[in-house]
N, CA, C and O of each residue as an XYZ file, in Angstrom:
916
protein
N      14.928     20.883      1.241
C      13.793     21.110      1.740
C      13.347     19.540      1.793
O      13.564     18.588      1.044
N      12.616     19.700      3.031
C      12.012     17.861      3.191
C      10.751     17.661      2.513
O       9.705     18.292      2.668
N      11.029     16.575      1.645
C       9.731     15.887      1.169
C       9.011     15.973      2.015
O       9.292     16.145      3.201
N       7.471     15.817      1.307
C       6.364     15.879      2.805
C       5.458     15.111      1.946
O       5.081     15.432      0.819
N       5.113     13.918      2.698
C       3.773     12.779      2.000
C       2.750     12.490      3.115
O       2.822     12.135      4.291
N       1.695     12.815      2.183
C       0.452     13.271      2.904
C       0.112     11.252      3.091
O       0.473     10.448      2.232
N      -0.430     10.965      4.045
C      -0.141      9.684      4.452
C      -1.737      9.490      5.204
O      -2.118     10.259      6.087
N      -2.303      8.710      4.857
C      -3.439      8.325      5.613
C      -3.605      7.448      6.964
O      -3.053      6.353      7.072
N      -4.325      7.954      7.883
C      -3.926      7.354      8.649
C      -5.666      7.390      9.949
O      -6.717      8.001      9.754
N      -5.292      6.515     11.114
C      -6.946      6.187     11.823
C      -6.902      7.284     12.396
O      -6.197      8.259     12.139
N      -7.743      7.118     13.272
C      -8.197      7.328     15.156
C      -6.352      7.280     15.972
O      -6.289      7.622     17.153
N      -5.530      7.018     15.526
C      -4.465      6.847     16.233
C      -3.383      7.139     15.043
O      -2.868      6.283     14.324
N      -3.175      8.459     15.006
C      -2.414      8.898     13.828
C      -0.912      8.089     13.544
O      -0.158      8.541     12.683
N      -0.558      6.923     14.293
C       0.209      6.555     13.949
C       0.119      5.404     13.355
O       1.140      4.747     13.151
N      -0.993      5.002     13.012
C      -1.924      3.394     12.382
C      -1.978      4.050     10.613
O      -2.793      4.730      9.989
N      -0.869      3.524     10.339
C      -0.843      4.038      8.644
C      -1.229      2.798      7.959
O      -0.581      1.798      8.266
N      -2.417      2.643      6.851
C      -2.824      1.394      6.471
C      -3.056      1.558      4.825
O      -3.201      0.582      4.089
N      -3.067      2.783      4.414
C      -3.573      2.566      3.167
C      -2.627      1.992      2.280
O      -1.454      2.345      2.162
N      -3.445      0.712      1.411
C      -2.208      0.195      0.233
C      -1.078      1.377     -0.614
O       0.140      1.328     -0.785
N      -1.764      2.053     -0.881
C      -1.376      3.384     -2.036
C      -0.333      4.221     -1.219
O       0.678      4.742     -1.689
N      -0.791      4.263      0.208
C       0.643      5.191      0.736
C       1.727      4.195      0.929
O       2.902      4.524      1.093
N       1.264      2.858      0.903
C       2.704      2.305      1.358
C       3.446      1.669      0.357
O       4.544      1.132      0.504
N       2.781      1.760     -0.678
C       3.846      1.928     -1.787
C       4.632      3.241     -2.273
O       5.670      3.291     -2.933
N       3.971      4.128     -1.844
C       4.654      5.707     -1.854
C       5.838      5.628     -0.864
O       6.971      5.731     -1.336
N       5.645      5.415      0.766
C       6.251      5.406      1.640
C       7.777      4.317      1.191
O       8.994      4.495      1.131
N       6.827      3.187      0.954
C       8.372      2.022      0.136
C       9.613      3.003     -0.730
O      10.819      3.187     -0.565
N       8.621      3.473     -1.679
C       9.569      4.323     -2.767
C      10.362      5.052     -2.190
O      11.547      4.923     -2.498
N      10.041      5.916     -1.311
C      10.834      6.874     -0.565
C      12.089      6.393     -0.062
O      13.220      6.875     -0.125
N      11.607      5.244      0.494
C      12.745      4.416      1.323
C      13.849      3.957      0.344
O      14.997      4.395      0.260
N      13.321      3.087     -0.299
C      14.198      2.446     -1.655
C      15.415      3.759     -1.958
O      16.626      3.556     -1.877
N      14.774      5.148     -2.324
C      15.718      6.265     -2.852
C      16.240      6.664     -1.826
O      16.851      7.731     -1.896
N      16.179      5.964     -0.566
C      17.075      6.926      0.297
C      17.014      8.228      0.612
O      17.944      9.032      0.681
N      15.336      8.466      0.889
C      15.425      9.997      0.611
C      14.431     10.462      1.681
O      13.258     10.088      1.674
N      15.065     11.487      2.818
C      14.403     11.736      3.702
C      13.207     12.429      3.778
O      13.223     13.454      3.096
N      11.862     12.157      4.554
C      11.002     12.469      4.112
C       9.956     12.746      5.380
O      10.334     12.277      6.454
N       8.752     13.417      5.378
C       7.929     14.127      6.469
C       6.594     13.183      5.949
O       6.245     13.340      4.779
N       5.798     12.145      6.855
C       5.235     11.469      7.101
C       3.802     12.348      7.103
O       3.280     11.811      8.080
N       2.913     13.256      6.692
C       1.757     13.854      7.114
C       0.636     13.074      7.572
O      -0.158     12.947      6.640
N       0.293     12.575      8.482
C      -0.843     11.803      9.427
C      -2.020     12.690      8.578
O      -1.970     13.911      8.728
N      -3.048     12.148      7.716
C      -4.570     12.710      7.271
C      -5.092     11.857      6.804
O      -4.750     11.173      5.839
N      -6.443     11.773      7.769
C      -7.683     11.361      7.879
C      -8.482     11.389      6.386
O      -7.979     11.880      5.376
N      -9.487     10.925      6.428
C     -10.442     10.582      5.333
C     -10.547     12.029      4.906
O     -10.307     12.600      3.842
N     -11.018     12.463      6.176
C     -11.809     13.904      6.037
C     -11.071     15.327      6.137
O     -11.523     16.467      6.248
N      -9.721     14.809      6.055
C      -8.994     16.125      5.717
C      -8.449     16.471      4.364
O      -8.053     17.569      3.970
N      -8.517     15.020      3.555
C      -8.085     14.811      2.072
C      -8.688     15.949      1.282
O      -7.890     16.442      0.485
N      -9.874     16.486      1.297
C     -10.098     17.639      0.705
C      -9.654     18.869      0.652
O      -9.741     19.745     -0.209
N      -8.898     18.791      2.255
C      -8.604     20.160      2.661
C      -7.005     20.569      1.765
O      -6.463     21.671      1.689
N      -6.663     19.564      1.313
C      -5.239     19.579      0.488
C      -5.273     20.863     -0.385
O      -4.886     22.004     -0.133
N      -6.015     20.183     -1.788
C      -6.511     21.017     -2.353
C      -7.428     20.873     -2.772
O      -8.160     20.043     -2.233
N      -8.109     21.902     -4.469
C      -9.401     21.591     -4.842
C      -9.636     20.347     -5.626
O     -10.662     19.709     -5.863
N      -8.138     20.155     -6.027
C      -8.298     18.705     -7.270
C      -7.974     17.474     -6.494
O      -8.213     16.412     -7.069
N      -7.495     17.426     -5.343
C      -7.251     16.238     -4.759
C      -8.139     15.434     -3.964
O      -8.286     15.694     -2.770
N      -8.807     14.380     -4.575
C      -9.282     13.319     -4.186
C      -8.838     12.303     -2.777
O      -9.305     12.082     -1.660
N      -7.862     11.939     -3.446
C      -7.537     10.751     -2.466
C      -5.802     11.191     -2.183
O      -5.302     12.236     -2.599
N      -5.125     10.217     -1.450
C      -4.211     10.360     -1.304
C      -3.198      8.749     -1.347
O      -3.496      7.682     -0.811
N      -2.232      9.007     -1.999
C      -0.806      9.727     -1.129
C      -0.667     11.224     -2.089
O      -0.893     11.143     -3.296
N      -0.405     12.145     -1.667
C       0.142     13.313     -2.250
C       1.501     13.833     -1.642
O       1.703     14.109     -0.459
N       2.420     13.914     -2.724
C       3.945     13.817     -2.367
C       4.260     15.684     -2.465
O       3.605     16.363     -3.256
N       5.116     16.188     -1.733
C       5.247     17.590     -2.035
C       7.037     17.804     -2.168
O       7.649     17.409     -1.175
N       7.739     18.287     -3.106
C       8.819     17.759     -3.329
C       9.550     19.326     -3.818
O       9.894     19.663     -4.951
N       9.632     20.064     -2.600
C      10.018     21.735     -3.211
C       8.916     22.526     -3.843
O       8.038     22.920     -3.075
N       8.793     22.878     -5.335
C       7.842     23.274     -6.116
C       7.222     22.219     -6.466
O       6.460     22.605     -7.352
N       7.074     21.099     -6.315
C       6.432     19.686     -7.392
C       5.367     19.280     -6.259
O       5.677     19.233     -5.068
N       4.324     19.047     -6.655
C       3.399     18.336     -6.010
C       3.123     17.106     -6.854
O       2.645     17.364     -7.959
N       3.329     15.770     -6.564
C       2.551     14.722     -7.335
C       2.055     13.941     -6.576
O       2.614     13.560     -5.548
N       0.613     13.471     -7.060
C      -0.626     12.509     -6.874
C      -0.356     11.135     -7.395
O       0.321     10.899     -8.396
N      -0.894     10.319     -6.694
C      -0.964      8.903     -7.107
C       0.692      8.150     -6.544
O       1.794      8.695     -6.467
N       0.329      6.891     -6.264
C       1.612      6.386     -5.856
C       2.486      6.182     -6.986
O       3.653      6.553     -6.863
N       1.970      5.453     -8.472
C       2.358      5.133     -8.981
C       3.386      6.334     -9.855
O       4.463      6.042    -10.374
N       2.707      7.832     -9.864
C       3.138      8.785    -10.463
C       4.169      9.419     -9.765
O       4.904     10.211    -10.354
N       4.359      9.079     -8.173
C       5.118      9.394     -7.227
C       6.693      8.545     -7.593
O       7.850      8.931     -7.428
N       6.219      7.433     -8.070
C       7.479      6.260     -8.342
C       8.153      7.022     -9.637
O       9.346      7.318     -9.578
N       7.572      7.258    -10.512
C       8.289      7.556    -11.737
C       8.896      9.011    -11.568
O       9.869      9.391    -12.220
N       8.318      9.690    -10.752
C       8.913     11.094    -10.548
C      10.298     10.957     -9.651
O      11.318     11.615     -9.854
N      10.142     10.092     -8.750
C      11.327      9.778     -8.245
C      12.526      9.244     -8.819
O      13.635      9.534     -8.370
N      12.354      8.488     -9.780
C      13.285      7.969    -10.710
C      13.903      8.800    -11.589
O      15.056      8.652    -11.994
N      13.010      9.842    -11.949
C      13.468     11.014    -12.595
C      14.487     12.281    -12.114
O      15.525     12.823    -12.495
N      13.438     12.393    -10.959
C      13.889     13.341    -10.166
C      15.650     13.177     -9.480
O      16.496     14.068     -9.399
N      15.727     12.173     -9.194
C      16.760     11.293     -8.296
C      17.277     10.037     -9.161
O      16.868      8.938     -8.786
N      18.140     10.082    -10.289
C      18.554      9.029    -11.165
C      19.658      9.054    -10.548
O      20.356      8.767    -11.521
N      20.916      9.245     -9.108
C      21.322      8.757     -8.830
C      21.417      8.307     -7.934
O      22.578      8.230     -7.530
N      20.444      7.784     -7.133
C      19.897      6.638     -6.140
C      19.020      5.976     -6.801
O      18.399      6.368     -7.789
N      18.954      5.033     -6.312
C      18.651      3.167     -6.604
C      17.463      3.385     -7.209
O      16.545      3.999     -6.667
N      17.411      2.867     -8.429
C      16.239      2.701     -9.507
C      15.299      2.375     -8.781
O      15.680      1.777     -7.774
N      13.937      2.550     -8.883
C      12.604      1.944     -9.180
C      11.960      1.205     -9.999
O      11.000      0.465     -9.788
N      12.581      1.454    -11.042
C      12.335      1.209    -12.488
C      13.324      0.622    -13.048
O      13.589     -0.574    -12.928
N      14.068      1.612    -13.841
C      15.270      1.245    -14.870
C      15.387      1.496    -15.753
O      16.432      1.892    -16.269
N      14.122      1.325    -16.355
C      13.946      0.844    -17.602
C      12.670      1.440    -18.442
O      12.153      2.039    -17.499
N      12.141      1.597    -19.113
C      11.111      1.856    -19.501
C       9.729      0.799    -19.969
O       8.518      1.019    -20.000
N      10.583     -0.459    -20.312
C       9.833     -1.868    -20.110
C       9.715     -2.217    -18.713
O       9.028     -3.216    -18.499
N      10.148     -1.718    -17.850
C      10.100     -2.296    -16.666
C       9.009     -1.179    -16.103
O       8.378     -1.773    -15.229
N       8.640     -0.176    -16.190
C       7.347      0.677    -15.985
C       6.278      0.042    -16.530
O       5.265     -0.149    -15.857
N       6.393     -0.406    -17.968
C       5.185     -1.248    -18.459
C       4.925     -2.290    -17.557
O       3.876     -2.074    -16.949
N       5.354     -3.105    -17.308
C       5.780     -4.162    -16.423
C       4.823     -4.131    -15.128
O       3.911     -4.888    -14.794
N       5.369     -2.965    -14.510
C       4.870     -2.550    -13.088
C       3.575     -2.402    -13.420
O       2.834     -3.235    -12.897
N       2.947     -1.429    -14.283
C       1.689     -1.335    -14.707
C       0.849     -2.284    -14.946
O      -0.248     -2.278    -14.389
N       1.278     -3.447    -15.971
C       0.386     -4.593    -15.612
C       0.172     -5.191    -14.296
O      -0.920     -5.668    -13.986
N       1.172     -5.180    -13.519
C       1.351     -5.633    -12.270
C       0.390     -5.058    -11.071
O      -0.286     -5.743    -10.303
N       0.493     -3.701    -11.101
C      -0.129     -3.178    -10.440
C      -2.013     -3.252    -10.726
O      -2.862     -3.234     -9.835
N      -2.290     -3.344    -12.378
C      -3.504     -3.569    -12.855
C      -4.046     -4.901    -12.099
O      -5.172     -5.007    -11.613
N      -3.277     -5.656    -12.092
C      -3.796     -7.289    -11.509
C      -3.887     -7.075    -10.307
O      -5.055     -7.245     -9.957
N      -3.027     -6.688     -9.216
C      -3.014     -5.983     -7.699
C      -4.050     -5.634     -7.227
O      -4.567     -6.109     -6.217
N      -4.631     -4.429     -8.164
C      -5.780     -3.703     -7.585
C      -7.078     -4.601     -8.000
O      -8.046     -4.582     -7.240
N      -7.125     -5.510     -9.376
C      -8.360     -6.101     -9.959
C      -8.376     -7.320     -8.673
O      -9.421     -7.626     -8.101
N      -7.151     -7.884     -8.372
C      -7.417     -9.438     -7.971
C      -6.760     -9.227     -6.645
O      -6.544    -10.314     -6.110
N      -6.444     -8.404     -6.066
C      -5.604     -8.484     -4.316
C      -6.385     -8.083     -3.658
O      -6.921     -8.718     -2.750
N      -6.716     -6.482     -4.092
C      -7.397     -5.565     -3.205
C      -9.000     -5.831     -3.224
O      -9.630     -5.473     -2.229
N      -9.393     -6.177     -3.839
C     -10.910     -6.894     -3.394
C     -11.079     -7.901     -2.199
O     -11.803     -7.804     -1.208
N     -10.353     -8.728     -2.511
C     -10.272     -9.496     -1.401
C      -9.417     -9.471     -0.382
O      -9.480    -10.512      0.273
N      -8.722     -8.776     -0.026
C      -8.459     -7.900      1.160
C      -9.398     -7.033      2.037
O      -9.452     -6.949      3.264
N     -10.205     -6.343      0.967
C     -11.162     -5.368      1.423
C     -12.099     -6.187      1.944
O     -12.489     -5.757      3.030
N     -12.752     -7.446      1.528
C     -13.364     -8.265      1.979
C     -13.328     -8.738      3.314
O     -14.224     -8.955      4.129
N     -11.846     -8.873      3.366
C     -11.347     -9.356      4.976
C     -11.454     -8.361      6.097
O     -11.601     -8.726      7.264
N     -11.359     -6.791      5.646
C     -11.190     -6.278      6.810
C     -12.028     -4.753      6.721
O     -11.517     -3.840      7.370
N     -13.276     -4.449      5.952
C     -13.951     -2.955      5.553
C     -14.436     -2.620      6.837
O     -14.306     -1.497      7.325
N     -14.881     -3.379      7.283
C     -15.966     -3.201      8.929
C     -14.324     -2.798      9.800
O     -14.402     -1.857     10.590
N     -13.033     -3.429      9.666
C     -12.119     -3.357     10.610
C     -11.571     -2.308     10.270
O     -11.071     -1.712     11.224
N     -11.447     -1.803      9.252
C     -11.004     -0.302      8.616
C     -11.811      0.444      9.247
O     -11.416      1.059     10.238
N     -13.189      0.547      8.776
C     -14.228      1.570      9.919
C     -13.909      1.668     11.324
O     -13.864      2.731     11.943
N     -13.705      0.599     11.772
C     -13.368      0.628     13.391
C     -12.412      1.338     13.730
O     -12.649      2.093     14.673
N     -11.132      1.382     13.182
C      -9.920      2.083     13.225
C      -9.754      3.551     13.277
O      -8.852      4.207     13.799
N     -11.195      4.075     12.392
C     -11.531      5.492     12.157
C     -12.048      6.374     13.493
O     -12.688      5.956     14.458
N     -11.668      7.429     13.286
C     -12.225      8.548     14.043
C     -13.897      9.030     13.357
O     -14.304      9.098     12.197
N     -14.527      9.290     14.631
C     -16.015      9.211     13.961
C     -16.249      9.980     13.262
O     -17.442      9.789     13.024
N     -15.777     11.196     12.436
C     -16.341     11.856     11.487
C     -15.516     11.067     10.062
O     -15.846     11.273      8.894
N     -14.447     10.188     10.486
C     -14.238      9.367      9.363
C     -15.225      8.381      9.013
O     -15.580      8.015      7.893
N     -15.632      7.987     10.221
C     -16.235      6.193     10.376
C     -17.413      6.773      9.219
O     -17.664      6.214      8.151
N     -18.005      7.940      9.691
C     -19.292      8.385      8.750
C     -18.936      8.357      7.428
O     -19.366      7.540      6.613
N     -17.899      9.527      7.130
C     -17.476      9.515      5.801
C     -17.434      8.408      5.214
O     -18.036      8.252      4.152
N     -16.525      7.154      5.942
C     -16.385      5.858      5.228
C     -17.763      4.919      5.147
O     -17.787      4.378      4.042
N     -18.513      4.679      5.674
C     -19.718      4.338      5.528
C     -20.671      4.719      4.840
O     -21.592      3.984      4.483
N     -20.518      6.394      4.466
C     -21.398      7.108      3.532
C     -20.794      6.664      2.039
O     -21.570      6.221      1.193
N     -19.672      6.775      1.819
C     -18.813      6.425      0.755
C     -18.993      5.509      0.302
O     -19.084      5.462     -0.924
N     -19.088      4.685      0.862
C     -18.167      3.072      0.473
C     -19.711      2.076      0.344
O     -19.929      1.511     -0.728
N     -20.662      1.938      1.450
C     -21.863      1.672      1.193
C     -22.749      1.189     -0.154
O     -23.278      0.146     -0.539
N     -22.598      2.538     -0.629
C     -23.611      2.828     -2.230
C     -22.788      1.801     -3.141
O     -23.451      1.010     -3.812
N     -21.479      1.758     -3.211
C     -20.431      1.152     -3.792
C     -20.979     -0.297     -4.177
O     -21.256     -0.940     -5.189
N     -20.975     -0.483     -2.366
C     -21.004     -2.032     -2.253
C     -22.552     -2.576     -2.034
O     -22.716     -3.727     -1.627
N     -23.259     -2.041     -2.209
C     -24.818     -1.955     -2.488
C     -25.194     -3.182     -1.194
O     -25.985     -4.107     -1.377
N     -24.366     -2.917      0.232
C     -24.535     -3.418      1.404
C     -24.127     -2.529      2.488
O     -23.680     -1.387      2.383
N     -24.355     -3.256      3.611
C     -23.483     -2.539      4.516
C     -22.075     -2.971      4.891
O     -21.559     -4.005      4.469
N     -21.413     -1.994      5.820
C     -20.092     -2.257      5.641
C     -19.697     -3.949      6.528
O     -18.702     -4.666      6.427
N     -20.925     -4.106      7.337
C     -21.076     -5.100      8.272
C     -21.332     -6.310      7.367
O     -20.732     -7.319      7.737
N     -21.932     -6.416      6.487
C     -22.353     -7.244      5.651
C     -21.380     -7.764      4.552
O     -21.431     -8.858      3.991
N     -20.300     -6.550      4.318
C     -19.425     -6.962      3.163
C     -18.280     -7.321      3.333
O     -17.449     -7.586      2.464
N     -18.113     -7.365      4.967
C     -16.746     -7.873      5.510
C     -17.118     -9.827      5.966
O     -17.708    -10.335      6.920
N     -16.594    -10.279      5.036
C     -16.920    -11.852      4.915
C     -15.349    -12.267      6.161
O     -15.271    -13.471      6.405
N     -14.704    -11.746      6.566
C     -14.053    -12.081      7.153
C     -12.144    -12.770      6.779
O     -11.875    -13.294      5.698
N     -11.327    -12.633      7.656
C     -10.129    -13.393      7.308
C     -10.031    -14.677      6.959
O      -9.251    -15.140      6.127
N     -10.838    -15.264      7.608
C     -10.639    -16.738      7.541
C     -11.576    -17.316      6.627
O     -11.478    -18.518      6.383
N     -12.619    -16.515      5.999
C     -13.325    -16.667      4.988
C     -12.759    -16.730      3.507
O     -13.128    -17.493      2.614
N     -11.760    -15.734      3.451
C     -11.085    -14.969      2.355
C      -9.656    -15.897      2.390
O      -9.139    -15.982      1.276
N      -8.985    -16.556      3.402
C      -7.737    -16.790      2.989
C      -7.387    -18.190      1.918
O      -6.257    -18.626      1.696
N      -8.400    -18.614      1.474
C      -8.014    -19.486      0.820
C      -7.962    -18.466     -0.862
O      -7.198    -18.811     -1.764
N      -8.840    -17.323     -0.987
C      -9.164    -16.886     -1.902
C      -7.980    -16.105     -1.898
O      -7.562    -15.936     -3.044
N      -7.367    -15.629     -1.116
C      -5.990    -14.616     -1.160
C      -4.617    -15.684     -1.452
O      -3.521    -15.286     -1.845
N      -4.950    -17.021     -1.177
C      -3.589    -17.909     -1.294
C      -3.650    -17.709     -2.652
O      -2.719    -17.163     -3.245
N      -4.871    -18.176     -3.338
C      -5.198    -18.338     -4.659
C      -4.595    -17.590     -6.010
O      -3.964    -17.844     -7.036
N      -5.110    -16.689     -5.429
C      -5.022    -15.029     -6.097
C      -3.700    -14.443     -6.040
O      -3.409    -13.418     -6.656
N      -2.813    -15.153     -5.226
C      -1.377    -14.620     -4.977
C      -0.601    -15.838     -6.354
O       0.619    -15.816     -6.516
N      -1.197    -16.476     -6.923
C      -0.596    -17.513     -7.430
C       0.260    -17.668     -8.384
O       0.905    -18.689     -8.622
N       0.297    -16.213     -9.200
C       1.343    -15.461    -10.397
C       2.559    -15.125     -9.690
O       3.638    -15.413    -10.208
N       2.504    -14.483     -8.436
C       3.812    -13.926     -7.387
C       4.490    -15.033     -6.895
O       5.656    -14.904     -6.522
N       3.680    -16.556     -6.821
C       3.777    -17.605     -5.847
C       4.919    -18.513     -6.919
O       5.984    -19.087     -6.690
N       4.221    -18.340     -7.975
C       5.555    -19.096     -9.158
C       6.525    -18.231     -9.755
O       7.305    -18.693    -10.588
N       6.555    -17.272     -9.490
C       7.936    -16.251     -9.968
C       8.963    -16.221     -8.746
O      10.188    -16.243     -8.868
N       8.212    -16.163     -7.479
C       9.266    -16.102     -6.622
C      10.035    -17.742     -6.163
O      10.914    -17.941     -5.323
N       9.430    -18.597     -6.928
C      10.064    -19.841     -6.706
C      11.757    -19.764     -7.196
O      12.679    -20.439     -6.740
N      11.817    -18.700     -8.283
C      13.125    -18.505     -9.314
C      13.598    -17.013     -8.940
O      14.589    -16.547     -9.502
N      13.088    -16.483     -8.261
C      13.473    -15.102     -8.152
C      13.004    -14.493     -6.753
O      11.814    -14.572     -6.448
N      14.360    -13.602     -5.499
C      14.132    -13.120     -4.427
C      12.759    -12.368     -4.584
O      11.830    -12.660     -3.831
N      12.643    -11.573     -5.385
C      11.649    -10.047     -5.338
C      11.347    -10.288     -6.772
O      12.008    -10.817     -7.665
N       9.880     -9.622     -6.737
C       9.552     -9.346     -8.251
C      10.103     -8.361     -8.986
O       9.679     -7.937    -10.061
N      10.823     -8.089     -8.538
C      12.377     -7.667     -9.339
C      13.534     -8.075     -9.484
O      14.493     -7.386     -9.832
N      13.535     -8.936     -9.294
C      14.510    -10.160     -9.245
C      15.239    -10.461     -8.244
O      14.968    -11.042     -7.193
N      16.417     -9.919     -8.743
C      17.528     -9.979     -7.384
C      17.351     -9.049     -6.289
O      17.572     -9.391     -5.128
N      16.972     -7.920     -6.599
C      16.369     -6.820     -5.579
C      15.309     -6.386     -5.821
O      14.918     -6.501     -6.982
N      14.581     -5.831     -4.989
C      13.202     -5.550     -5.168
C      13.326     -3.845     -5.877
O      14.270     -3.070     -5.725
N      12.128     -3.626     -6.618
C      12.090     -2.730     -7.538
C      10.472     -2.036     -7.038
O       9.949     -2.399     -5.984
N       9.744     -0.897     -8.066
C       8.628     -0.649     -7.226
C       7.652     -1.713     -7.397
O       6.713     -1.675     -6.603
N       7.659     -2.676     -8.270
C       6.312     -3.936     -8.505
C       6.372     -4.548     -7.639
O       5.454     -5.368     -7.647
N       7.523     -4.699     -6.096
C       7.505     -5.415     -5.034
C       6.634     -4.717     -4.289
O       5.902     -5.261     -3.463
N       6.641     -3.722     -4.473
C       5.964     -2.578     -3.323
C       4.725     -2.441     -3.498
O       3.944     -2.302     -2.557
N       4.204     -2.471     -5.322
C       3.025     -2.830     -5.761
C       2.048     -3.575     -4.827
O       0.975     -3.170     -4.380
N       2.743     -4.901     -4.613
C       2.348     -5.869     -4.335
C       2.277     -6.010     -2.837
O       1.291     -6.599     -2.394
N       3.250     -5.519     -1.927
C       3.410     -5.480     -1.062
C       2.525     -4.172     -0.211
O       2.781     -3.858      0.952
N       1.553     -3.572     -0.981
C       0.949     -2.412     -0.315
C      -0.450     -3.054      0.069
O      -0.829     -2.525      1.114
N      -1.312     -3.949     -0.361
C      -2.320     -4.496     -0.136
C      -2.078     -5.516      1.092
O      -2.964     -5.902      1.854
N      -0.714     -5.882      1.144
C      -0.649     -7.246      2.010
C      -0.340     -6.048      3.008
O      -1.194     -6.163      3.886
N       0.361     -5.095      3.265
C       0.597     -4.172      4.134
C      -0.658     -3.368      5.182
O      -0.643     -3.056      6.373
N      -1.934     -3.192      3.846
C      -3.074     -2.815      4.406
C      -3.825     -3.882      5.047
O      -4.860     -3.689      5.685
N      -3.209     -5.154      4.837
C      -4.150     -6.543      5.532
C      -3.471     -6.412      7.038
O      -4.193     -6.220      8.017
N      -1.729     -6.553      7.179
C      -0.965     -6.826      8.060
C      -1.047     -5.347      9.038
O      -0.679     -5.523     10.199
N      -1.432     -4.107      8.730
C      -2.111     -3.202     10.026
C      -3.123     -3.317     10.198
O      -3.298     -3.180     11.409
N      -3.943     -3.488      9.752
C      -5.531     -3.556     10.157
C      -5.895     -5.057     11.162
O      -6.405     -5.146     12.279
N      -5.385     -6.115     10.215
C      -5.760     -7.451     10.823
C      -4.426     -7.548     11.812
O      -4.807     -8.303     12.707
N      -3.217     -7.211     12.067
C      -2.095     -7.710     12.854
C      -1.204     -8.859     12.109
O      -0.143     -9.043     12.705
N      -1.391     -9.751     10.848
C      -0.594    -10.529     10.055
C      -1.760    -10.675      8.823
O      -2.960    -10.456      8.659
N      -0.633    -11.175      8.097
C      -0.992    -12.037      6.850
C      -1.094    -13.646      6.945
O      -0.250    -14.423      7.394
N      -2.407    -13.937      6.378
C      -2.731    -15.296      6.803
C      -2.093    -16.612      5.505
O      -2.815    -17.501      5.053
N      -0.922    -16.447      5.205
C      -0.005    -17.332      4.469
C       0.671    -18.294      5.215
O       1.301    -18.056      6.245
N       0.509    -19.596      4.586
C       1.981    -20.634      5.450
C       2.893    -20.147      5.092
O       3.156    -19.637      4.003
N       3.815    -20.332      6.541
C       5.461    -19.806      6.364
C       6.383    -20.235      5.713
O       7.538    -19.813      5.672
N       5.707    -21.487      4.922
C       6.983    -21.944      4.318
C       6.167    -21.546      2.112
O       6.505    -21.996      1.017
N       5.108    -20.560      2.547
C       4.663    -20.006      1.188
C       6.144    -18.880      0.739
O       6.829    -18.042      1.326
N       6.070    -19.543     -0.763
C       7.152    -18.306     -1.218
C       6.473    -16.917     -1.195
O       7.290    -16.031     -1.446
N       5.761    -16.660     -1.066
C       4.537    -15.194     -0.853
C       5.529    -14.810      0.548
O       6.369    -13.949      0.812
N       5.049    -15.706      1.095
C       5.123    -15.166      2.940
C       6.669    -14.875      3.236
O       7.194    -14.036      3.967
N       7.271    -15.974      2.319
C       8.701    -15.844      2.311
C       9.583    -14.161      2.069
O      10.441    -13.536      2.693
N       8.724    -13.929      0.720
C       9.129    -12.316      0.077
C       8.238    -11.521      0.997
O       8.678    -10.385      1.172
N       7.341    -11.728      1.508
C       6.868    -10.657      2.387
C       8.179    -10.149      3.567
O       8.877     -9.154      3.766
N       7.980    -11.533      4.160
C       9.064    -11.069      5.034
C      10.434    -10.727      5.120
O      11.011    -10.441      6.169
N      11.097    -10.775      3.647
C      12.065     -9.908      3.044
C      11.969     -8.687      2.772
O      12.891     -7.917      3.044
N      10.864     -8.289      2.198
C      10.334     -7.045      2.208
C      10.095     -6.173      3.769
O      10.517     -5.044      4.018
N       9.346     -7.013      4.634
C       9.507     -6.290      5.698
C      10.951     -5.905      6.412
O      11.099     -5.069      7.303
N      11.874     -6.636      5.865
C      13.196     -6.260      6.358
C      13.907     -5.297      5.826
O      14.753     -4.733      6.519
N      13.663     -4.866      4.268
C      14.204     -3.972      3.994
C      14.736     -2.901      4.782
O      15.107     -3.017      5.950
N      14.763     -1.595      3.927
C      15.367     -0.518      4.799
C      15.462     -0.458      6.244
O      14.969      0.559      6.732
N      15.962     -1.277      7.038
C      16.277     -1.464      8.334
C      15.010     -1.799      9.002
O      14.629     -1.481     10.128
N      14.430     -2.503      8.095
C      13.219     -3.137      8.864
C      12.006     -1.796      8.900
O      11.366     -1.539      9.919
N      11.888     -1.226      7.924
C      11.276      0.102      7.956
C       9.214     -0.567      8.180
O       8.484     -0.151      9.081
N       8.905     -1.301      7.416
C       7.760     -1.897      7.243
C       7.255     -2.756      8.351
O       6.174     -2.697      8.937
N       8.453     -3.722      8.548
C       8.192     -4.420      9.783
C       7.975     -3.734     11.089
O       7.357     -4.393     11.925
N       8.378     -2.495     11.436
C       8.212     -1.675     12.442
C       6.749     -0.945     12.377
O       6.590     -0.076     13.234
N       5.538     -1.203     11.382
C       4.480     -0.197     11.260
C       3.748     -0.693     12.618
O       3.890     -1.776     13.185
N       2.918      0.410     12.986
C       2.008      0.054     14.027
C       0.859     -0.738     13.346
O       0.485     -0.534     12.191
N       0.341     -1.664     14.191
C      -0.835     -2.949     14.012
C      -2.147     -2.400     14.364
O      -1.845     -1.923     15.458
N      -3.283     -2.151     14.227
C      -4.582     -2.088     15.066
C      -4.926     -3.267     15.588
O      -5.701     -3.211     16.543
N      -4.491     -4.550     15.153
C      -4.554     -6.084     15.582
C      -3.736     -6.414     17.012
O      -3.707     -7.562     17.456
């Protein structure tokens, strides 16, 4: 039975921009598993199930798994004969730390870069939902909340310092080969690339070089992502 992944989409259903969905997609590709990516707009998420508030959601036979990190740990447990996403409990713990750092340090900066642009790639019902759900959290309109890519490029470059320092010694966050920790950091950069069209880092930045290595993984799967811009 084919694995199904509920994956956030824009008006153009081939545009898949969610950082968390990208983490799940790359985890599935890493394991070499065939899966069906089901285009799911914001307003369709509640129709998946009464207890579903966010995606990705993965269905593997009788198993339904929510949250990208839980999907990754499930895949390692369910398919231990395939390339590991973690490999050891200590690696899971370290990946949780990286995820917390990424969500608190990288996601807010990328959000400031593109939040209005995200709204603009959505279908009309999703635009209304997006505005109504985001603006109360922001305390301002999404137009005012977007400061733009140029304004936030230095902040993004500086926030990526821990990864940059590590990548001076290793090809991947996982070491010699990628692990789920790589996909955690890749997620928000794919968010930026799919909406903005590129990631504004210097070509010789170790993070930029690592990003290109990640784009090339799994026969260039991420490199072939549809871009809005």
